[in-house]
Short mmCIF file of C-alpha atoms in Angstrom, two decimals:
data_model
loop_
_atom_site.label_atom_id
_atom_site.label_comp_id
_atom_site.label_asym_id
_atom_site.label_seq_id
_atom_site.Cartn_x
_atom_site.Cartn_y
_atom_site.Cartn_z
CA UNK A 1 26.02 21.39 -34.64
CA UNK A 2 23.67 18.46 -34.48
CA UNK A 3 23.51 15.99 -37.25
CA UNK A 4 20.38 13.98 -37.69
CA UNK A 5 20.84 10.80 -39.78
CA UNK A 6 17.49 9.24 -39.74
CA UNK A 7 14.07 10.72 -39.37
CA UNK A 8 12.62 10.74 -35.80
CA UNK A 9 8.82 10.05 -35.83
CA UNK A 10 6.74 11.84 -33.27
CA UNK A 11 6.53 10.47 -29.74
CA UNK A 12 9.47 7.92 -30.14
CA UNK A 13 10.65 6.85 -26.65
CA UNK A 14 7.73 8.81 -25.02
CA UNK A 15 5.16 6.82 -23.13
CA UNK A 16 1.82 8.46 -23.99
CA UNK A 17 -0.89 8.89 -21.49
CA UNK A 18 -3.25 5.90 -21.33
CA UNK A 19 -0.91 3.63 -23.30
CA UNK A 20 -0.54 1.37 -20.33
CA UNK A 21 -4.27 1.34 -19.02
CA UNK A 22 -7.06 3.61 -19.92
CA UNK A 23 -9.52 5.33 -17.55
CA UNK A 24 -12.32 3.10 -16.63
CA UNK A 25 -10.39 -0.08 -17.59
CA UNK A 26 -10.24 -2.84 -14.73
CA UNK A 27 -6.64 -3.16 -13.57
CA UNK A 28 -7.40 -5.98 -10.95
CA UNK A 29 -10.52 -7.90 -10.15
CA UNK A 30 -11.83 -8.98 -6.74
CA UNK A 31 -10.32 -12.36 -5.70
CA UNK A 32 -7.13 -12.02 -7.70
CA UNK A 33 -3.96 -12.97 -5.72
CA UNK A 34 -1.55 -10.24 -5.18
CA UNK A 35 1.62 -11.17 -6.96
CA UNK A 36 4.72 -8.93 -7.23
CA UNK A 37 3.72 -7.69 -10.65
CA UNK A 38 0.17 -7.04 -9.48
CA UNK A 39 1.44 -5.08 -6.46
CA UNK A 40 3.54 -3.06 -8.91
CA UNK A 41 0.49 -2.35 -11.01
CA UNK A 42 -1.32 -0.95 -7.94
CA UNK A 43 1.68 1.16 -7.19
CA UNK A 44 1.70 2.37 -10.76
CA UNK A 45 -1.85 3.60 -10.28
CA UNK A 46 -0.88 5.57 -7.23
CA UNK A 47 -2.81 3.26 -4.76
CA UNK A 48 -1.19 2.98 -1.40
CA UNK A 49 -3.93 0.87 0.14
CA UNK A 50 -6.40 -1.79 -0.99
CA UNK A 51 -8.94 -4.04 0.62
CA UNK A 52 -7.66 -7.56 0.93
CA UNK A 53 -8.92 -10.70 2.56
CA UNK A 54 -7.57 -11.81 5.88
CA UNK A 55 -5.45 -14.92 5.79
CA UNK A 56 -7.26 -17.97 7.17
CA UNK A 57 -5.77 -18.74 10.57
CA UNK A 58 -5.27 -22.39 11.18
CA UNK A 59 -4.42 -23.93 14.62
CA UNK A 60 -2.44 -27.20 14.49
CA UNK A 61 -2.71 -29.05 17.78
CA UNK A 62 -0.62 -32.29 17.99
CA UNK A 63 -1.95 -34.96 20.31
CA UNK A 64 -0.54 -38.18 21.95
CA UNK A 65 1.32 -39.15 24.91
CA UNK A 66 3.93 -40.87 22.68
CA UNK A 67 5.12 -37.84 20.72
CA UNK A 68 7.89 -35.46 21.72
CA UNK A 69 9.22 -32.24 20.08
CA UNK A 70 12.25 -32.66 17.73
CA UNK A 71 15.46 -31.91 19.49
CA UNK A 72 14.47 -33.56 22.65
CA UNK A 73 15.80 -36.94 23.77
CA UNK A 74 13.84 -39.78 22.25
CA UNK A 75 13.12 -42.64 24.68
CA UNK A 76 11.66 -45.99 24.00
CA UNK A 77 8.05 -46.07 22.73
CA UNK A 78 8.19 -42.44 21.72
CA UNK A 79 8.31 -40.75 18.30
CA UNK A 80 9.09 -37.19 17.24
CA UNK A 81 6.22 -34.75 16.39
CA UNK A 82 6.22 -34.82 12.60
CA UNK A 83 2.75 -33.62 11.62
CA UNK A 84 2.99 -30.07 13.29
CA UNK A 85 5.67 -29.29 10.91
CA UNK A 86 4.27 -30.94 7.75
CA UNK A 87 0.78 -29.55 8.21
CA UNK A 88 2.15 -26.15 9.24
CA UNK A 89 4.18 -25.96 6.00
CA UNK A 90 1.10 -27.03 4.03
CA UNK A 91 -1.02 -24.22 5.61
CA UNK A 92 1.58 -21.64 4.59
CA UNK A 93 1.77 -23.11 1.07
CA UNK A 94 -1.91 -22.54 0.72
CA UNK A 95 -1.64 -18.84 1.84
CA UNK A 96 -2.89 -19.46 5.37
CA UNK A 97 -1.48 -18.46 8.69
CA UNK A 98 -0.67 -21.11 11.02
CA UNK A 99 -0.17 -21.37 14.82
CA UNK A 100 1.28 -24.74 16.21
CA UNK A 101 0.13 -25.44 19.74
CA UNK A 102 1.95 -27.57 22.36
CA UNK A 103 1.52 -31.24 22.47
CA UNK A 104 -1.70 -32.23 24.12
CA UNK A 105 -2.17 -35.66 25.93
CA UNK A 106 -4.88 -38.16 25.25
CA UNK A 107 -7.13 -36.98 28.09
CA UNK A 108 -10.50 -35.46 27.46
CA UNK A 109 -10.03 -32.45 29.77
CA UNK A 110 -6.80 -31.52 28.02
CA UNK A 111 -8.31 -31.91 24.59
CA UNK A 112 -11.35 -29.77 25.42
CA UNK A 113 -9.20 -26.99 27.00
CA UNK A 114 -6.95 -26.81 23.95
CA UNK A 115 -9.93 -26.64 21.55
CA UNK A 116 -11.71 -23.97 23.56
CA UNK A 117 -8.48 -21.78 23.35
CA UNK A 118 -7.88 -22.38 19.75
CA UNK A 119 -11.45 -21.57 18.81
CA UNK A 120 -11.07 -18.06 20.24
CA UNK A 121 -8.48 -17.14 17.61
CA UNK A 122 -8.83 -19.54 14.69
CA UNK A 123 -10.89 -20.11 11.48
CA UNK A 124 -9.80 -23.75 11.41
CA UNK A 125 -8.61 -25.98 14.11
CA UNK A 126 -6.83 -29.13 13.20
CA UNK A 127 -5.97 -31.87 15.71
CA UNK A 128 -3.24 -34.39 14.54
CA UNK A 129 -4.15 -37.81 16.03
CA UNK A 130 -7.02 -38.94 18.08
CA UNK A 131 -9.34 -39.47 15.22
CA UNK A 132 -9.29 -43.29 14.98
CA UNK A 133 -11.98 -45.32 16.69
CA UNK A 134 -10.43 -46.59 19.94
CA UNK A 135 -10.49 -46.65 23.66
CA UNK A 136 -8.33 -43.59 23.88
CA UNK A 137 -9.50 -41.64 20.80
CA UNK A 138 -11.88 -39.10 22.34
CA UNK A 139 -11.77 -36.44 19.72
CA UNK A 140 -15.14 -37.07 18.24
CA UNK A 141 -16.70 -36.61 21.67
CA UNK A 142 -14.92 -33.45 22.26
CA UNK A 143 -15.93 -31.99 18.73
CA UNK A 144 -19.46 -33.05 19.36
CA UNK A 145 -19.40 -31.08 22.66
CA UNK A 146 -18.94 -27.74 20.80
CA UNK A 147 -20.52 -28.30 17.54
CA UNK A 148 -21.86 -30.54 14.79
CA UNK A 149 -20.03 -33.68 13.58
CA UNK A 150 -20.04 -33.53 9.70
CA UNK A 151 -18.42 -36.94 9.12
CA UNK A 152 -16.11 -39.49 10.79
CA UNK A 153 -14.34 -41.82 8.38
CA UNK A 154 -13.91 -41.61 4.61
CA UNK A 155 -13.43 -44.52 2.15
CA UNK A 156 -9.83 -43.58 1.17
CA UNK A 157 -6.50 -45.04 1.67
CA UNK A 158 -4.52 -43.60 3.36
CA UNK A 159 -6.50 -41.35 5.75
CA UNK A 160 -9.59 -43.33 6.49
CA UNK A 161 -10.21 -41.97 10.10
CA UNK A 162 -10.57 -38.35 9.09
CA UNK A 163 -13.07 -36.46 11.31
CA UNK A 164 -14.81 -33.16 10.47
CA UNK A 165 -17.08 -30.97 12.55
CA UNK A 166 -18.42 -27.45 12.48
CA UNK A 167 -18.68 -24.98 15.55
CA UNK A 168 -20.49 -21.80 14.33
CA UNK A 169 -18.40 -20.61 11.44
CA UNK A 170 -15.36 -22.46 12.63
CA UNK A 171 -14.26 -25.83 10.91
CA UNK A 172 -12.65 -28.64 13.18
CA UNK A 173 -10.66 -31.26 11.62
CA UNK A 174 -9.34 -34.48 13.24
CA UNK A 175 -6.30 -35.71 10.99
CA UNK A 176 -4.90 -39.18 11.43
CA UNK A 177 -1.86 -39.34 13.61
CA UNK A 178 0.17 -41.55 11.08
CA UNK A 179 2.57 -39.20 9.23
CA UNK A 180 1.84 -40.43 5.68
CA UNK A 181 -1.96 -40.43 6.33
CA UNK A 182 -1.93 -37.04 7.89
CA UNK A 183 -0.13 -35.40 4.96
CA UNK A 184 -2.22 -37.21 2.29
CA UNK A 185 -5.50 -36.38 3.93
CA UNK A 186 -4.49 -32.85 4.39
CA UNK A 187 -3.80 -32.41 0.76
CA UNK A 188 -7.12 -33.79 -0.13
CA UNK A 189 -9.24 -31.96 2.57
CA UNK A 190 -7.31 -29.30 4.32
CA UNK A 191 -5.73 -27.67 1.41
CA UNK A 192 -9.05 -27.07 -0.79
CA UNK A 193 -10.65 -25.82 2.56
CA UNK A 194 -8.06 -23.28 3.12
CA UNK A 195 -8.20 -22.10 -0.55
CA UNK A 196 -12.01 -21.83 -0.44
CA UNK A 197 -12.11 -20.07 2.95
CA UNK A 198 -9.35 -17.58 1.77
CA UNK A 199 -11.14 -16.71 -1.40
CA UNK A 200 -8.44 -17.99 -3.69
CA UNK A 201 -9.32 -19.01 -7.20
CA UNK A 202 -9.60 -22.69 -7.94
CA UNK A 203 -6.27 -24.19 -8.87
CA UNK A 204 -5.94 -26.27 -11.98
CA UNK A 205 -4.42 -29.62 -10.91
CA UNK A 206 -1.10 -30.14 -12.63
CA UNK A 207 -0.66 -33.62 -13.86
CA UNK A 208 1.39 -35.84 -16.33
CA UNK A 209 0.76 -39.23 -17.67
CA UNK A 210 3.11 -42.04 -16.78
CA UNK A 211 3.50 -45.78 -16.92
CA UNK A 212 3.47 -47.73 -13.75
CA UNK A 213 6.79 -49.32 -12.87
CA UNK A 214 5.34 -52.31 -11.15
CA UNK A 215 2.12 -54.03 -10.50
CA UNK A 216 -0.10 -52.54 -7.63
CA UNK A 217 -2.94 -53.98 -5.91
CA UNK A 218 -5.62 -52.08 -4.09
CA UNK A 219 -8.55 -52.89 -1.75
CA UNK A 220 -11.91 -52.88 -3.47
CA UNK A 221 -14.36 -50.45 -1.83
CA UNK A 222 -11.65 -47.92 -0.88
CA UNK A 223 -10.44 -44.97 -3.05
CA UNK A 224 -6.64 -45.16 -2.85
CA UNK A 225 -4.18 -42.32 -3.44
CA UNK A 226 -0.94 -43.97 -4.23
CA UNK A 227 2.19 -41.61 -3.91
CA UNK A 228 4.73 -42.07 -6.62
CA UNK A 229 8.06 -40.76 -7.70
CA UNK A 230 8.49 -39.91 -11.38
CA UNK A 231 11.49 -40.92 -13.49
CA UNK A 232 12.05 -39.99 -17.21
CA UNK A 233 12.82 -42.62 -19.69
CA UNK A 234 12.80 -42.86 -23.44
CA UNK A 235 9.00 -43.43 -23.48
CA UNK A 236 8.12 -40.64 -21.19
CA UNK A 237 7.61 -41.00 -17.37
CA UNK A 238 7.79 -44.08 -15.20
CA UNK A 239 5.69 -43.87 -11.92
CA UNK A 240 7.45 -45.56 -9.00
CA UNK A 241 5.18 -46.24 -5.96
CA UNK A 242 6.91 -44.99 -2.72
CA UNK A 243 4.16 -45.45 -0.09
CA UNK A 244 5.26 -48.01 2.39
CA UNK A 245 2.89 -47.65 5.27
CA UNK A 246 0.74 -44.99 6.96
CA UNK A 247 3.42 -44.40 9.68
CA UNK A 248 6.18 -43.57 7.35
CA UNK A 249 7.21 -40.07 6.02
CA UNK A 250 10.67 -40.26 4.57
CA UNK A 251 9.49 -42.17 1.53
CA UNK A 252 6.67 -39.62 1.04
CA UNK A 253 9.26 -36.87 1.01
CA UNK A 254 10.63 -38.36 -2.24
CA UNK A 255 7.09 -38.46 -4.02
CA UNK A 256 6.31 -36.08 -6.93
CA UNK A 257 2.56 -36.64 -6.84
CA UNK A 258 -0.09 -39.45 -6.50
CA UNK A 259 -2.13 -41.75 -8.53
CA UNK A 260 -5.85 -42.23 -7.73
CA UNK A 261 -6.93 -45.73 -7.89
CA UNK A 262 -10.88 -45.92 -7.94
CA UNK A 263 -12.68 -48.00 -5.37
CA UNK A 264 -13.89 -50.48 -8.08
CA UNK A 265 -10.26 -51.26 -9.31
CA UNK A 266 -8.14 -53.73 -7.29
CA UNK A 267 -5.21 -54.01 -9.77
CA UNK A 268 -2.96 -51.69 -11.77
CA UNK A 269 -0.61 -53.61 -14.08
CA UNK A 270 2.96 -52.90 -14.66
CA UNK A 271 3.38 -50.55 -17.78
CA UNK A 272 -0.26 -49.49 -17.46
CA UNK A 273 -0.73 -45.72 -18.18
CA UNK A 274 -1.80 -43.66 -15.22
CA UNK A 275 -2.43 -40.03 -14.52
CA UNK A 276 -0.07 -38.64 -11.86
CA UNK A 277 -1.31 -35.55 -10.12
CA UNK A 278 1.63 -33.44 -9.02
CA UNK A 279 1.95 -31.99 -5.52
#
């Protein structure tokens, strides 16, 4: 005997046809990033294959007679290769695919050979170091030999010596060798380039308002990107500057974001409210 204590309406606990998505309704649009839930939606529709964009392939080539790979013995006047790892992680974070090449010396023939090899398989070629104006900085000449120089030098701090060129449909970048400058300029230029080439939707910048913990001076005529660490207090957030100099990286690892100081501003007072754009 079956006893029924409450009425059972029709189709209770039954998923009706078309209740999830109806025929002709758009499930995913072109340009949407495939997340786990979206892949699940495709599987629910019975699709085993979909057309996708190829990941942007970025070659990172470290340059300089003074750098050595981490793990090797560090002798006087040498430093470890930092930028290959920071830039490589940034490329992956942006959805790109990265290939890190071996360290190349500051000789034109070596730079040219590395560039020619990287151009065969890359969408973007990034050289770390060799973009400053100096006797041993030959990168602009090397870029010019295979393509068109787009610009050399930008009015920002850090990252002023940035170099960009175009060879066919390939983009070439010369990122400053100083680690903090390299990472900052890569966030500002390399990241949006990869997102654009990869067809990713424009990302809304996440930001918070904070009060500057101390007075900060800036050079007029240069747009400064000041890295800061955030600390909560009773009034909201305090922004503590962490940038020491272009050659440091450990201080930058503690940064939560950066504050833009326009080129016509030479002083930010302690307690002044600023917008912190988060990494």
